[in-house]
CSV table of C-alpha atoms in Angstrom, one decimal:
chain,number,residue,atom,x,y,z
A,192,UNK,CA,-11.9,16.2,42.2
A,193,UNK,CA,-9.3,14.7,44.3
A,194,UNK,CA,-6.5,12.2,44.0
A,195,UNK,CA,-8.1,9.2,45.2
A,196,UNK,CA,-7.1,5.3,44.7
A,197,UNK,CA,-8.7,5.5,41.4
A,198,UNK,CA,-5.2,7.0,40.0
A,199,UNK,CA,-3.5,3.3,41.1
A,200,UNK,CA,-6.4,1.6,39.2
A,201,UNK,CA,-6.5,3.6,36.4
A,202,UNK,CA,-2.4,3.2,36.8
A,203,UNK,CA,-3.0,-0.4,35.9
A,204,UNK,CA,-5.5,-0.4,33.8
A,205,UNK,CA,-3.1,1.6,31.5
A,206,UNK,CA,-0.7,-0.6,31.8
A,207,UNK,CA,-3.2,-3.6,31.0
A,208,UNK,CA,-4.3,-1.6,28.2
A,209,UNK,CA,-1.0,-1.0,26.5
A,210,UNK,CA,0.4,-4.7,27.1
A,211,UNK,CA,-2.8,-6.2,25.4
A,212,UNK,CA,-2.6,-3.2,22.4
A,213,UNK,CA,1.3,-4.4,21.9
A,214,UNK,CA,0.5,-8.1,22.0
A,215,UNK,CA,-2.5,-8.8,20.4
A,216,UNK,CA,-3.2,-5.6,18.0
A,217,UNK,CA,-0.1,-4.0,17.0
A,218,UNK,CA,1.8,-6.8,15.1
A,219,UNK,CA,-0.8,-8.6,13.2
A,220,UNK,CA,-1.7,-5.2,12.1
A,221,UNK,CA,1.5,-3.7,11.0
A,222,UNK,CA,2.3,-7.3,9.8
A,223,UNK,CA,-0.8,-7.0,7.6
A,224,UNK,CA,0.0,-3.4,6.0
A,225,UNK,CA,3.8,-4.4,5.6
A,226,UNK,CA,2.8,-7.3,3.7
A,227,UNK,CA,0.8,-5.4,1.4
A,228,UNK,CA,3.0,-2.5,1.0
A,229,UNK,CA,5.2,-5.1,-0.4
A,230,UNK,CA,2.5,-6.6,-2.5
A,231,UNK,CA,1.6,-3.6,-4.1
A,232,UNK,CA,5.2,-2.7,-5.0
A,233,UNK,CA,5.5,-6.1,-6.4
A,234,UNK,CA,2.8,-5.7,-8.6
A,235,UNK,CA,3.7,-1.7,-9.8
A,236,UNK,CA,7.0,-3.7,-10.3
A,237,UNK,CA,5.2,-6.4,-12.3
A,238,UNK,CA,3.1,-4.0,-13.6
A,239,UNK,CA,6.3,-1.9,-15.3
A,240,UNK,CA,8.4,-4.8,-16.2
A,241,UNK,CA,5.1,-6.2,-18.1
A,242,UNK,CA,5.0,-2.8,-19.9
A,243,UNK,CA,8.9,-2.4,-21.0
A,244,UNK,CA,8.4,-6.2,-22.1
A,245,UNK,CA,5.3,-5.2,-24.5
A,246,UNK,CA,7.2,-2.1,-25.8
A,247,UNK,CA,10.2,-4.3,-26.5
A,248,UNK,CA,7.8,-6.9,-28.2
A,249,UNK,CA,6.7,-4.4,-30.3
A,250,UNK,CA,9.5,-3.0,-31.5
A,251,UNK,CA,10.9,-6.4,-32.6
A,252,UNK,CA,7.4,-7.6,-34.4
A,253,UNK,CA,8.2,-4.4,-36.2
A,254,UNK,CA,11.8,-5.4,-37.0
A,255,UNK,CA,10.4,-8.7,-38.0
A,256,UNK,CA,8.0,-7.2,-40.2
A,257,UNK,CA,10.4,-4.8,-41.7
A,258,UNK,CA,12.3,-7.9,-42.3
A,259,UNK,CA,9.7,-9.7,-43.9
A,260,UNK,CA,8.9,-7.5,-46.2
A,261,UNK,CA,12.3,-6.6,-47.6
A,262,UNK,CA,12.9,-10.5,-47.9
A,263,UNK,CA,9.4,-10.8,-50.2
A,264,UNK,CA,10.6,-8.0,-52.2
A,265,UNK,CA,13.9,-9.5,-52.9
A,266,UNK,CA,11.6,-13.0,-53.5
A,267,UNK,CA,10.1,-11.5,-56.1
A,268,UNK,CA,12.9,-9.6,-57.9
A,269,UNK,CA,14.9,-12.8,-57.8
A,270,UNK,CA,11.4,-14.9,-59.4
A,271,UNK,CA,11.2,-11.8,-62.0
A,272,UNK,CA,14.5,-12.2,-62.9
A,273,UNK,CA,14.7,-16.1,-63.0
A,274,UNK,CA,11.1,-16.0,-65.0
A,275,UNK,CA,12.9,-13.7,-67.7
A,276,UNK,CA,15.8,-16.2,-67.9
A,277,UNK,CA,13.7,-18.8,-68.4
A,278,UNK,CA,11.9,-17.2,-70.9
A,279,UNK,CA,14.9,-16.7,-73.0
A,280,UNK,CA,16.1,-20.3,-72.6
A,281,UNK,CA,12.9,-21.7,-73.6
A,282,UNK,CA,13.3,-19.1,-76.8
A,283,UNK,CA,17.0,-20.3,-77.6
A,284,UNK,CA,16.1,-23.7,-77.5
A,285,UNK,CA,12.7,-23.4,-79.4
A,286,UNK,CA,14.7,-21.7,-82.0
A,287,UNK,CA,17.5,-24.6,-81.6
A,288,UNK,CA,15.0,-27.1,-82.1
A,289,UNK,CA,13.4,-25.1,-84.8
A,290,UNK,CA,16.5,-25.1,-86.9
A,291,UNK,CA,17.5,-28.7,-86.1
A,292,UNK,CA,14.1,-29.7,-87.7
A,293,UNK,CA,14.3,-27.6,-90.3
A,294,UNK,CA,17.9,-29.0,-91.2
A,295,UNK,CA,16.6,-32.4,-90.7
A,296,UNK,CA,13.7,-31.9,-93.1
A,297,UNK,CA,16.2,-30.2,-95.6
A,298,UNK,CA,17.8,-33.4,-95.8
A,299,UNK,CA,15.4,-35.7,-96.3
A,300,UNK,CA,13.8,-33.6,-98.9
A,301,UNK,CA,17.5,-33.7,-100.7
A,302,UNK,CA,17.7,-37.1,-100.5
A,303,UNK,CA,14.0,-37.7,-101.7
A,304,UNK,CA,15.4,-35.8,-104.8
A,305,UNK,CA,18.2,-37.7,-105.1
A,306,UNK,CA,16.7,-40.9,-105.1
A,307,UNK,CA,13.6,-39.6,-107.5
A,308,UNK,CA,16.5,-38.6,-109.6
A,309,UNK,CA,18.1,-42.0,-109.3
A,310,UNK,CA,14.7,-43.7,-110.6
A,311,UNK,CA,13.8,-41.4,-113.1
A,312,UNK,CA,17.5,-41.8,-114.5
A,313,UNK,CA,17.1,-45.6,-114.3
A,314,UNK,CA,13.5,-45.6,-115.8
A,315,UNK,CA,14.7,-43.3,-118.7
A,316,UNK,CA,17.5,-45.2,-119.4
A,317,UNK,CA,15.6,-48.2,-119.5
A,318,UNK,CA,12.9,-46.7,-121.6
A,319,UNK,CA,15.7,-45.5,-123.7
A,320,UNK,CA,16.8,-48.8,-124.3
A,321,UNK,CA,13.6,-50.0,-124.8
A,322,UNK,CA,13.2,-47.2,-127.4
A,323,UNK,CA,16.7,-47.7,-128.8
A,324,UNK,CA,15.8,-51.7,-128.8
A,325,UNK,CA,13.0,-51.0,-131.2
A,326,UNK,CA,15.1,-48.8,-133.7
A,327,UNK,CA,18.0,-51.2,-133.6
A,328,UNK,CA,15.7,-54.2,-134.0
A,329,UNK,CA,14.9,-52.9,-137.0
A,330,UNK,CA,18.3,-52.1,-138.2
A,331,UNK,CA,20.8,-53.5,-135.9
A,332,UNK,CA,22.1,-56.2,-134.3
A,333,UNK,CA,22.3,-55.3,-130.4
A,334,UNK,CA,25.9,-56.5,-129.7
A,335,UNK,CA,27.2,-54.5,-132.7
A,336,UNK,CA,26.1,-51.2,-131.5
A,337,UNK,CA,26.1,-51.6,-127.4
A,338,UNK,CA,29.0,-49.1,-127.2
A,339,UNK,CA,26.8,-46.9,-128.1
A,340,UNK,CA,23.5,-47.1,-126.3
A,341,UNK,CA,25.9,-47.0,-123.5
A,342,UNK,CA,27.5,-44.1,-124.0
A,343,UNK,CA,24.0,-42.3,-124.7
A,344,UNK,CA,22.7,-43.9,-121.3
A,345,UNK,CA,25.9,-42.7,-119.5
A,346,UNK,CA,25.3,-39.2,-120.8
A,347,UNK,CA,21.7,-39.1,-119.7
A,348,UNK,CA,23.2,-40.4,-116.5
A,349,UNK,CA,25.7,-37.1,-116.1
A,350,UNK,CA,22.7,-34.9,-117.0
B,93,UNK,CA,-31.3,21.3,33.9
B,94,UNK,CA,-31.9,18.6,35.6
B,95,UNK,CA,-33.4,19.2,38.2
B,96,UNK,CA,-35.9,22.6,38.9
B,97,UNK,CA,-34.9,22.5,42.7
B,98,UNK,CA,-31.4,22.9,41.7
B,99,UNK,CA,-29.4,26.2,42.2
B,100,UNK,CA,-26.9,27.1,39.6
B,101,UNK,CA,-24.0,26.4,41.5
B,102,UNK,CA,-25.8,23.2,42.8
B,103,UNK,CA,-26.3,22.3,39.0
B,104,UNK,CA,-22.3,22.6,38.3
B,105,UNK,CA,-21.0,20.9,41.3
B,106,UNK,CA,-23.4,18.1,40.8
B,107,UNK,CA,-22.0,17.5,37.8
B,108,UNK,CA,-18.6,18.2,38.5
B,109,UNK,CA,-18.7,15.2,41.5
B,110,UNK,CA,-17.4,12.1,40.7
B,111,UNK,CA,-19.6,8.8,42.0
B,112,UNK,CA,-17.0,7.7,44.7
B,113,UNK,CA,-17.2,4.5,46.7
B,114,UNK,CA,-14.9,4.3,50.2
B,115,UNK,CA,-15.3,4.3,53.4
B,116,UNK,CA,-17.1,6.7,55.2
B,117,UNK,CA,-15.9,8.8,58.5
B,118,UNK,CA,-18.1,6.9,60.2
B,119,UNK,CA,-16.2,3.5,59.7
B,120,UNK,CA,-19.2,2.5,57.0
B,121,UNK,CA,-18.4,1.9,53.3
B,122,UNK,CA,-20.5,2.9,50.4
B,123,UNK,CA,-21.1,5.9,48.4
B,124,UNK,CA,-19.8,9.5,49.3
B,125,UNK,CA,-23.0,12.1,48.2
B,126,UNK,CA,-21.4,15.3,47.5
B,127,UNK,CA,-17.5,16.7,47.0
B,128,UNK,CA,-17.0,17.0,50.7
B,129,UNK,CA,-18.1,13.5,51.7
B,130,UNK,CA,-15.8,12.6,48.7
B,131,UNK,CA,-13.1,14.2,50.7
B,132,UNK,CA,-13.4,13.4,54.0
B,133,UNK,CA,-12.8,9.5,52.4
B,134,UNK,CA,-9.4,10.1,52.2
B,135,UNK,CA,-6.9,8.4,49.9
B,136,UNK,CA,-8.5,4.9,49.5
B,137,UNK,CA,-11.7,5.5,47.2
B,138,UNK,CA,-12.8,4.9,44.1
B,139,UNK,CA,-13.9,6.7,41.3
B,140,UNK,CA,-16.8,4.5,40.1
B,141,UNK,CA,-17.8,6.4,37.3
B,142,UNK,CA,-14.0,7.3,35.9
B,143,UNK,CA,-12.9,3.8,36.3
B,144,UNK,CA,-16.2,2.6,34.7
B,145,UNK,CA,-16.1,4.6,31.7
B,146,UNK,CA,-12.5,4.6,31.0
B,147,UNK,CA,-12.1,0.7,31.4
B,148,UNK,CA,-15.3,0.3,29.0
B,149,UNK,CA,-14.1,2.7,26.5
B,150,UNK,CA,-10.4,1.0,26.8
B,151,UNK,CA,-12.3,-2.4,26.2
B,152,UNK,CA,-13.9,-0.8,23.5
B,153,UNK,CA,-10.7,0.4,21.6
B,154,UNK,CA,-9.5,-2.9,22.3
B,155,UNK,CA,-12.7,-4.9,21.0
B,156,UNK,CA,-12.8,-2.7,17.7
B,157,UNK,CA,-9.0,-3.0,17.3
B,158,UNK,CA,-8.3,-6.9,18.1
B,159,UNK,CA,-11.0,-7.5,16.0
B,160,UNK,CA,-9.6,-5.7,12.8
B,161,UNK,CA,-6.4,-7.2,13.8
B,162,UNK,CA,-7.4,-10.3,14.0
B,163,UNK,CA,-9.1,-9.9,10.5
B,164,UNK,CA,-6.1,-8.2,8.8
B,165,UNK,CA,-5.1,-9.3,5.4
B,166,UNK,CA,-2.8,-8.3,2.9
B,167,UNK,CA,-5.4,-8.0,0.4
B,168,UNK,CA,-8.0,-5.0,0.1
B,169,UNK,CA,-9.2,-3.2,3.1
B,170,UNK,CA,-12.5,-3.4,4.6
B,171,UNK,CA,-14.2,-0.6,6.2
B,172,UNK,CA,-13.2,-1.3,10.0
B,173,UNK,CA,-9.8,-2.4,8.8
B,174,UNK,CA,-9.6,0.5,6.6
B,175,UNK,CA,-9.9,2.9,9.1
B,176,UNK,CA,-8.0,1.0,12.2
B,177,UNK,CA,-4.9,1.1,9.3
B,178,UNK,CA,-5.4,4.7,8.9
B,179,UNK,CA,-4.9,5.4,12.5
B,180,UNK,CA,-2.1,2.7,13.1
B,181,UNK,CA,0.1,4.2,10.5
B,182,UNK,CA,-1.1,7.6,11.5
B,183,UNK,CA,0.6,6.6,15.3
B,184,UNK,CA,3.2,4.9,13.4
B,185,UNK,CA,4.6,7.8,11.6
B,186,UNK,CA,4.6,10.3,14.8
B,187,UNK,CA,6.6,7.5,16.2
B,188,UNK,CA,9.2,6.8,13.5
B,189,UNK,CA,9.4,10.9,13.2
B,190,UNK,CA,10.0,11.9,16.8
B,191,UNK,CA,11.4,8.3,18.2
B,192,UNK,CA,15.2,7.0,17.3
B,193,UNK,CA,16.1,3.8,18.4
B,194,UNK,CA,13.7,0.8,18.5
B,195,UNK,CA,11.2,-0.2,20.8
B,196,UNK,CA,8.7,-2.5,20.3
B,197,UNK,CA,6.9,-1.0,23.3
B,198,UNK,CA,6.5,2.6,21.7
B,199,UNK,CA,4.5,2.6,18.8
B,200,UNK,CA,1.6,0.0,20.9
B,201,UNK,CA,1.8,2.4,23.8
B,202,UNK,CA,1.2,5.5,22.0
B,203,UNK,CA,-1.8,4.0,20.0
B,204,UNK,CA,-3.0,3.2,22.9
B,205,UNK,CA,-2.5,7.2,24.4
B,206,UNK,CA,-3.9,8.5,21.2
B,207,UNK,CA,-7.2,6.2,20.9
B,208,UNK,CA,-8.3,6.0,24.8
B,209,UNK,CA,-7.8,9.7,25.3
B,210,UNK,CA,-9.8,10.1,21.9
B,211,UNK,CA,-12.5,8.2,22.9
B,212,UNK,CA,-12.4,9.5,26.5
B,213,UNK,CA,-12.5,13.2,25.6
B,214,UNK,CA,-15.0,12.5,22.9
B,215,UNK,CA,-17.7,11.3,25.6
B,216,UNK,CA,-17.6,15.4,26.5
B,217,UNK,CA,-19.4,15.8,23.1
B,218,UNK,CA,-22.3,13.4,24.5
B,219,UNK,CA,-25.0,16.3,26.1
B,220,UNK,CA,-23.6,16.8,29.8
B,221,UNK,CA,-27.5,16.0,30.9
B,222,UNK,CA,-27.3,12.8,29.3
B,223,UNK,CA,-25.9,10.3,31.2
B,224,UNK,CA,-26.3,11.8,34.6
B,225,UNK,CA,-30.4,12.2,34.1
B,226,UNK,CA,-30.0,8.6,33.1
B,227,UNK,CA,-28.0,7.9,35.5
B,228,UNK,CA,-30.2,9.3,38.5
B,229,UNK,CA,-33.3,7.4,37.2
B,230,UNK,CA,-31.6,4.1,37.7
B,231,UNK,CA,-30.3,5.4,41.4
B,232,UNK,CA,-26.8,6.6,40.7
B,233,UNK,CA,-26.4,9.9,42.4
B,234,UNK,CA,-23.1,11.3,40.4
B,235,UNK,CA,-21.7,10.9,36.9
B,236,UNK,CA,-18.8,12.5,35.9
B,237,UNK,CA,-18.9,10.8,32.0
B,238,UNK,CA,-15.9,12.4,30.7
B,239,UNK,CA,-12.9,10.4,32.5
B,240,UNK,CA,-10.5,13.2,31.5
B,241,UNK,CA,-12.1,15.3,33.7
B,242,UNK,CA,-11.0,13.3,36.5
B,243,UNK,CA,-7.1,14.0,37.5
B,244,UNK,CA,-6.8,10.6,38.8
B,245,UNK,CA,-7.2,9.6,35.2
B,246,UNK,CA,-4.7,11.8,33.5
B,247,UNK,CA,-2.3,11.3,36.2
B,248,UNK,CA,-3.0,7.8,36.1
B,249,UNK,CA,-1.5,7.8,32.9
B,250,UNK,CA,1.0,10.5,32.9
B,251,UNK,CA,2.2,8.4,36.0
B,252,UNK,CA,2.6,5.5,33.8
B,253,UNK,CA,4.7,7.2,31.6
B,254,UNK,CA,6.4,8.8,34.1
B,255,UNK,CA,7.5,5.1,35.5
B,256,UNK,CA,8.3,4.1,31.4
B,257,UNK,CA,10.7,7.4,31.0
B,258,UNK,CA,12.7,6.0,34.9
B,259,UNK,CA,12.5,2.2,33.9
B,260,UNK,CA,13.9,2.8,30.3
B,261,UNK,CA,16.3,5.8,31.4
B,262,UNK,CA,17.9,3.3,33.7
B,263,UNK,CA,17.8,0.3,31.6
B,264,UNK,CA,19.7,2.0,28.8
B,265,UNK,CA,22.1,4.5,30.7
B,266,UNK,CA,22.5,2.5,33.9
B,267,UNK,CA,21.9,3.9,37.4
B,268,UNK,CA,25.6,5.8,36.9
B,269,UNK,CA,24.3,7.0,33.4
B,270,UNK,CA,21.4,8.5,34.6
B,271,UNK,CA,22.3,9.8,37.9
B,272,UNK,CA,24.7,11.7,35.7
B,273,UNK,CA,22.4,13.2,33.6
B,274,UNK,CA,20.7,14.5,36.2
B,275,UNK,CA,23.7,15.4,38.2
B,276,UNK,CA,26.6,16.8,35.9
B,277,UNK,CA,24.2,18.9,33.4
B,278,UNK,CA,24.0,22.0,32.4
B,279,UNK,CA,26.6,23.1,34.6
B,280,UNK,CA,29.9,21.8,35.9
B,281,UNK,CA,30.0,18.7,38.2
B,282,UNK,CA,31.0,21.2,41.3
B,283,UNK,CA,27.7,22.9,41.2
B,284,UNK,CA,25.8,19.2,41.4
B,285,UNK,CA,23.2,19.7,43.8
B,286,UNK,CA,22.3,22.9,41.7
B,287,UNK,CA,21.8,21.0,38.8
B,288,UNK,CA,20.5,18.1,40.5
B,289,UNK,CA,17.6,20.5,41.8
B,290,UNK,CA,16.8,21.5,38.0
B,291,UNK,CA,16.8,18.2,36.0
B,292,UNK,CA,14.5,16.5,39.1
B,293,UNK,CA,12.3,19.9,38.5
B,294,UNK,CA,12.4,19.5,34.5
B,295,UNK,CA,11.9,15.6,35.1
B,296,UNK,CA,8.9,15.6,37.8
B,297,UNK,CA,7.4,18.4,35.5
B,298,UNK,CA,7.3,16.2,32.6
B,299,UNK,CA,4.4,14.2,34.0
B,300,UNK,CA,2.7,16.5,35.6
B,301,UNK,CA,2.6,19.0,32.8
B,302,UNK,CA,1.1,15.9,30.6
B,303,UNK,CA,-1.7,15.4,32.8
B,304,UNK,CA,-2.6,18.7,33.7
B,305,UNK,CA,-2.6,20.0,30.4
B,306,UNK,CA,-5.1,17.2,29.6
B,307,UNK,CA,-6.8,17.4,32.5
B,308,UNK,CA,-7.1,21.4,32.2
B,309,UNK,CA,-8.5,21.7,28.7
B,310,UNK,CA,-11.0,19.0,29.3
B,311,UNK,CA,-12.3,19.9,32.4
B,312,UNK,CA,-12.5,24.0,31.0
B,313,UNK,CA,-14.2,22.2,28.0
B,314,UNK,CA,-16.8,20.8,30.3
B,315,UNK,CA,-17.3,23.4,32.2
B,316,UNK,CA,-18.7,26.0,29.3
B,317,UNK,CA,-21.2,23.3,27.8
B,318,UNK,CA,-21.8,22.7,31.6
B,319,UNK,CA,-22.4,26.5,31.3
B,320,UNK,CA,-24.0,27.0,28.1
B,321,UNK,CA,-26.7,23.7,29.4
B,322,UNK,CA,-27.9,26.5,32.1
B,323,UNK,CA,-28.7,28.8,29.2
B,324,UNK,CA,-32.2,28.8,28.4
B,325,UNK,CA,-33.2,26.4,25.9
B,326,UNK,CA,-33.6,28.5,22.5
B,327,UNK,CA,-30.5,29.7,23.0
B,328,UNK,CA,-28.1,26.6,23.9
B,329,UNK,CA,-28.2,25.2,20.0
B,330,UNK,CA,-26.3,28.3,19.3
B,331,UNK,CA,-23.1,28.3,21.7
B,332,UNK,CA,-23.4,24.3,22.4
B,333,UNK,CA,-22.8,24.0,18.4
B,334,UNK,CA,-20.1,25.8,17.6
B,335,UNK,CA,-18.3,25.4,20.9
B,336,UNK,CA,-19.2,21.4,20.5
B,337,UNK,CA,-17.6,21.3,16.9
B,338,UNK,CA,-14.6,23.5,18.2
B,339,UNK,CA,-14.0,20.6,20.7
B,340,UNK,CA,-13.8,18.1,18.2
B,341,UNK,CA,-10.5,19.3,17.6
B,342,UNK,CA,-9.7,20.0,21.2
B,343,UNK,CA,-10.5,16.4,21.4
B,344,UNK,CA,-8.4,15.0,19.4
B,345,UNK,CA,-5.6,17.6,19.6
B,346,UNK,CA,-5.1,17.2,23.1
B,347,UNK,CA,-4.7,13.0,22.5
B,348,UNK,CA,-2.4,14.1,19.8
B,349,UNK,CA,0.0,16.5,22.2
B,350,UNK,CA,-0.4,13.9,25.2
B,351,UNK,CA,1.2,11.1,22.6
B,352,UNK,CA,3.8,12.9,20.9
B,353,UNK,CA,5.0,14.2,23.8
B,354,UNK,CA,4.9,10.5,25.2
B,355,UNK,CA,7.1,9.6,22.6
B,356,UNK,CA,9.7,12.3,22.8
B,357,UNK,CA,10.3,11.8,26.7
B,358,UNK,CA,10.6,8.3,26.1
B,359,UNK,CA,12.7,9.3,23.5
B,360,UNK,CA,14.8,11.4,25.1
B,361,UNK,CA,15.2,8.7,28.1
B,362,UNK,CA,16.1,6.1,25.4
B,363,UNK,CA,19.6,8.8,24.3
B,364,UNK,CA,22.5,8.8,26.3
B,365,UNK,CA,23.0,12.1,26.6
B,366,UNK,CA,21.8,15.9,25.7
């Protein structure tokens, strides 16, 4: 228990103690635990942005979707609407069509009459005359009485 | 006990006696057996057993601590590193909370403080019989283990900081600066050797209060397991215990008080003035 040279020694081993501890132990470690502090921030950081970025993601494949759907709903309102249109066209011009053949049929069969008419007057005025031939062969001449066959043939004609 | 022949008092002093080496009244060097002979050496002996333990354990903090350093990453902890971070930042903090100004000296030195005192005050929780039975088997007469024990050590270091709070006192307030302090404080500059004769007393008690309160509380903490090791042997389980886990905080309290209190003379030597 008394002061002795062992207080110089221990003196400098203190002293030899502290100067290794603040040049070889003390930075690397605070180095070390500074760099990781800053790490870890970074990735909390990372971490949060990488959240808000998801949320905002979200919400806009949602808009989008909203979108979407509105826009097919118009789609098909607008194909409803242009399907009944076209139905009606394809009605008028059916029914167009219908009456344009009908018309067309109307006067062909008019014109098949007239032209049956035509013959039959021809053939009847022929057989007339055929007919009238055989009377007037056996009474008259043929030039005397032609005014008259033709007036019967022109009124048969008329008729 | 470690020895039957002993007497009681025999018992304590024995282990109160450091192993010194020096030169004997007789002119011859070599081992002084006993307090007295320790004495009669005079100034220039050693303290085998203080320096021995103290500069092993310092090598110790500084194997355990180089080597985590040296191994440090920025990416998950192991186990030694783990722990060597906890008590970096631990000293780190005391530092940034009591120390204003930068120093890349401070924080090192008080890890330092705070882990050798640690481990040196924790070698009072090894059995006192321990090491000295040990120690007589293989021929060494003495063993103080617990270098905190030994005032040369806590002076030792209270010294160095003693010699830190002069050198930085002077390097940032100049000779001038810090005469003044001394000189013109608390009262007028008429009454200077007054004053004078306070701040030398508040400044020389700044060491000295450092080691003897560390000294004082280890030594009294040796001393009752010293005591309770006479007790007879049911009966030393039940003090040694309780009075062993009660040191535990001693233990580290005390390397806690010596540190802080490093860092706020240092501190206070690194401000201009009060």
């Amino acid at each position: 228990m008394n002061i002795n040279a062992t207080l110089i020694g221990q003196t400098i081993a203190f002293f030899m103690f502290v100067w290794f501890c603040m040049k070889y132990v003390w930075p690397p470690l605070t180095a070390a635990m500074e760099e990781r502090k800053a790490k870890i921030a970074e990735g909390l950081a990372a971490g949060e942005r990488g959240k808000k970025e998801h949320e905002l993601a979200e919400k806009r494949a949602k808009e989008v979707l909203v979108d979407a759907r509105t826009e097919a709903s118009d789609i098909i309102n607008l194909a409803n609407v242009r399907a009944g249109e076209m139905v009606e066209e394809a009605k008028g011009k059916a029914l167009e069509e219908a009456a344009k053949v009908k018309k067309g049929a109307e006067a062909e069969i008019e014109q098949e009459v007239a032209s049956a008419r035509e013959a039959l007057r021809e053939q009847v005025s022929v057989l007339a005359i055929a007919a009238a031939e055989q009377i007037i062969k056996s009474e008259i001449d043929a030039t005397k009485h032609k005014s008259l066959v033709d007036n019967v043939s022109s009124q048969l004609g008329s008729a | 006990m470690s020895g039957e022949n002993l007497t009681s008092s025999e018992y304590i002093k024995h282990h109160l006696t450091n192993l010194t080496y020096g030169q004997h009244p007789d002119g011859s060097w070599g081992i002084a057996h006993g307090a007295d002979a320790a004495k009669e050496m005079g100034f220039w002996a050693l303290n085998i057993d203080t320096i021995g333990v103290s500069v092993l354990l310092g090598a110790l903090f500084i194997y355990f601590f180089k080597k985590a350093a040296q191994t440090a990453t920025a990416g998950v902890p192991s186990g030694l590193q783990n722990f060597v971070e906890m008590v970096v930042e631990f000293v780190d903090d005391s530092v940034k909370d009591s120390f204003n100004g930068r120093n890349p000296l401070i924080a090192p030195l008080s890890l330092t403080i705070f882990v050798w005192i640690i481990l040196m005050n924790a070698m009072d929780l090894v059995p006192v019989d321990y090491l000295p039975s040990l120690g007589q088997l293989v021929g060494i007469p003495y063993l103080k283990v617990v270098p905190t024990t030994d005032p040369n050590m806590t002076f030792a270091m209270a010294l160095g900081v003693f010699f830190l709070i002069l050198f930085y006192s002077v390097k940032v307030k100049g000779f001038g600066g810090f005469f003044a302090e001394l000189a013109f404080h608390p009262f007028p500059k008429v009454l200077m050797p007054f004053n004078l004769f306070l701040e030398l007393v508040s400044l020389i008690s700044k060491p000295i209060s450092l080691a003897l309160r560390l000294f004082g509380n280890m030594y009294a903490g040796e001393m009752i397991f010293i005591l309770i090791a006479m007790l007879p042997l049911g009966a030393q389980w039940a003090l040694s215990v309780p009075w062993a886990i009660f040191h535990i905080l001693i233990v580290i309290l005390q390397a806690f008080i010596f540190m802080t209190l490093t860092i706020v003379y240092l501190s206070m030597a690194h401000e201009e003035s009060h």
